[in-house]
GROMACS .gro file of C-alpha atoms in nm:
model
  117
    1ASP     CA    1   2.159  -0.661   2.124
    2ILE     CA    2   2.143  -0.440   1.815
    3GLY     CA    3   1.764  -0.460   1.818
    4GLU     CA    4   1.749  -0.345   2.180
    5LYS     CA    5   1.981  -0.052   2.111
    6VAL     CA    6   1.770   0.053   1.811
    7ALA     CA    7   1.454   0.020   2.021
    8ALA     CA    8   1.604   0.231   2.302
    9ARG     CA    9   1.705   0.505   2.058
   10PHE     CA   10   1.352   0.496   1.909
   11LEU     CA   11   1.200   0.537   2.256
   12MET     CA   12   1.430   0.828   2.343
   13GLU     CA   13   1.335   1.002   2.019
   14LYS     CA   14   0.969   0.964   2.124
   15GLY     CA   15   1.037   1.131   2.460
   16TYR     CA   16   1.089   0.826   2.680
   17LYS     CA   17   1.359   0.822   2.946
   18ILE     CA   18   1.548   0.493   2.951
   19ILE     CA   19   1.572   0.378   3.312
   20GLU     CA   20   1.741   0.044   3.263
   21MET     CA   21   1.826  -0.212   2.996
   22ASN     CA   22   1.862  -0.588   3.022
   23TYR     CA   23   1.735  -0.642   3.375
   24ARG     CA   24   1.798  -1.014   3.428
   25LYS     CA   25   1.709  -1.269   3.687
   26LYS     CA   26   1.729  -1.643   3.643
   27TRP     CA   27   1.349  -1.656   3.629
   28GLY     CA   28   1.302  -1.379   3.372
   29GLU     CA   29   1.427  -1.064   3.208
   30ILE     CA   30   1.311  -0.720   3.099
   31ASP     CA   31   1.471  -0.583   2.783
   32ILE     CA   32   1.404  -0.214   2.850
   33VAL     CA   33   1.253  -0.020   3.140
   34ALA     CA   34   1.154   0.330   3.035
   35GLU     CA   35   0.943   0.615   3.168
   36LYS     CA   36   0.721   0.868   2.996
   37ASP     CA   37   0.446   1.087   3.135
   38ARG     CA   38   0.492   0.931   3.481
   39ILE     CA   39   0.415   0.583   3.342
   40LEU     CA   40   0.672   0.308   3.371
   41HIS     CA   41   0.707   0.100   3.052
   42PHE     CA   42   0.839  -0.254   3.055
   43VAL     CA   43   0.943  -0.317   2.697
   44GLU     CA   44   0.996  -0.654   2.529
   45VAL     CA   45   1.204  -0.624   2.211
   46LYS     CA   46   1.175  -0.867   1.922
   47ALA     CA   47   1.427  -0.820   1.643
   48LEU     CA   48   1.461  -0.997   1.312
   49THR     CA   49   1.654  -0.943   0.994
   50SER     CA   50   1.518  -0.872   0.650
   51HIS     CA   51   1.644  -1.215   0.547
   52THR     CA   52   1.380  -1.384   0.762
   53PRO     CA   53   1.125  -1.536   0.520
   54TYR     CA   54   0.819  -1.416   0.710
   55ALA     CA   55   0.953  -1.071   0.808
   56GLU     CA   56   0.677  -0.874   0.636
   57SER     CA   57   0.395  -1.068   0.802
   58TYR     CA   58   0.567  -1.095   1.141
   59ARG     CA   59   0.348  -1.013   1.438
   60PRO     CA   60   0.565  -0.964   1.747
   61GLU     CA   61   0.282  -1.026   1.990
   62ALA     CA   62   0.237  -1.371   1.841
   63ASN     CA   63   0.597  -1.455   1.928
   64VAL     CA   64   0.557  -1.366   2.295
   65ARG     CA   65   0.430  -1.703   2.403
   66LEU     CA   66   0.294  -1.808   2.741
   67TRP     CA   67   0.638  -1.910   2.871
   68LYS     CA   68   0.785  -1.569   2.784
   69LYS     CA   69   0.487  -1.387   2.932
   70GLN     CA   70   0.528  -1.576   3.259
   71ARG     CA   71   0.901  -1.500   3.273
   72LEU     CA   72   0.840  -1.130   3.198
   73SER     CA   73   0.567  -1.111   3.460
   74ARG     CA   74   0.792  -1.269   3.725
   75ALA     CA   75   1.073  -1.029   3.636
   76ILE     CA   76   0.840  -0.729   3.670
   77ARG     CA   77   0.713  -0.858   4.006
   78THR     CA   78   1.076  -0.875   4.122
   79TYR     CA   79   1.185  -0.546   3.965
   80ILE     CA   80   0.922  -0.327   4.132
   81PRO     CA   81   1.008  -0.403   4.497
   82GLU     CA   82   1.381  -0.449   4.427
   83ARG     CA   83   1.402  -0.097   4.280
   84LYS     CA   84   1.174   0.036   4.556
   85ILE     CA   85   0.906   0.150   4.314
   86SER     CA   86   0.577   0.255   4.472
   87GLU     CA   87   0.291   0.008   4.451
   88ASN     CA   88   0.086   0.300   4.320
   89GLN     CA   89   0.315   0.351   4.019
   90ASP     CA   90   0.130   0.313   3.690
   91PHE     CA   91   0.301   0.081   3.445
   92GLN     CA   92   0.236  -0.097   3.122
   93ILE     CA   93   0.397  -0.358   2.902
   94ASP     CA   94   0.492  -0.272   2.545
   95ILE     CA   95   0.640  -0.479   2.264
   96ILE     CA   96   0.872  -0.335   2.003
   97ALA     CA   97   0.945  -0.523   1.682
   98VAL     CA   98   1.268  -0.417   1.512
   99PHE     CA   99   1.310  -0.521   1.149
  100LEU     CA  100   1.682  -0.495   1.066
  101ASP     CA  101   1.804  -0.459   0.709
  102PHE     CA  102   2.182  -0.489   0.730
  103THR     CA  103   2.223  -0.454   0.354
  104ARG     CA  104   2.066  -0.109   0.349
  105LYS     CA  105   2.173  -0.029   0.706
  106LYS     CA  106   1.818   0.057   0.803
  107ALA     CA  107   1.571  -0.048   1.066
  108ARG     CA  108   1.193  -0.039   1.068
  109ILE     CA  109   1.016  -0.035   1.403
  110ARG     CA  110   0.665  -0.125   1.509
  111MET     CA  111   0.550  -0.066   1.867
  112LEU     CA  112   0.255  -0.228   2.038
  113GLU     CA  113   0.160  -0.043   2.351
  114ASN     CA  114  -0.008  -0.161   2.668
  115VAL     CA  115  -0.012  -0.531   2.586
  116ASN     CA  116  -0.198  -0.760   2.826
  117LEU     CA  117  -0.013  -1.056   2.971
   0.00000   0.00000   0.00000
């Protein structure tokens, strides 16, 4: 939850408009839906603490496995018609890694844009 809030704040600072957070269906979820430059962004957030042994070498895209990709894809396919979004709407999938350091009360963020499922 903290990671998603940090990611949303990061996106807003970069000029994104947050449309929705935590869109959930039993077959999948979308952490953040945002819009910038008329492109809809479906954002998967991966957060970890500085106490995680592999935090420095962590690659968020490697942790979005096939099962998660399928669930995200199904959620997107539900979200678009449910929210009456045009079939012509451009969209992309992004991943944000949030590295939380509770001791220093800091967060480091890495964003991967336009990830293929």
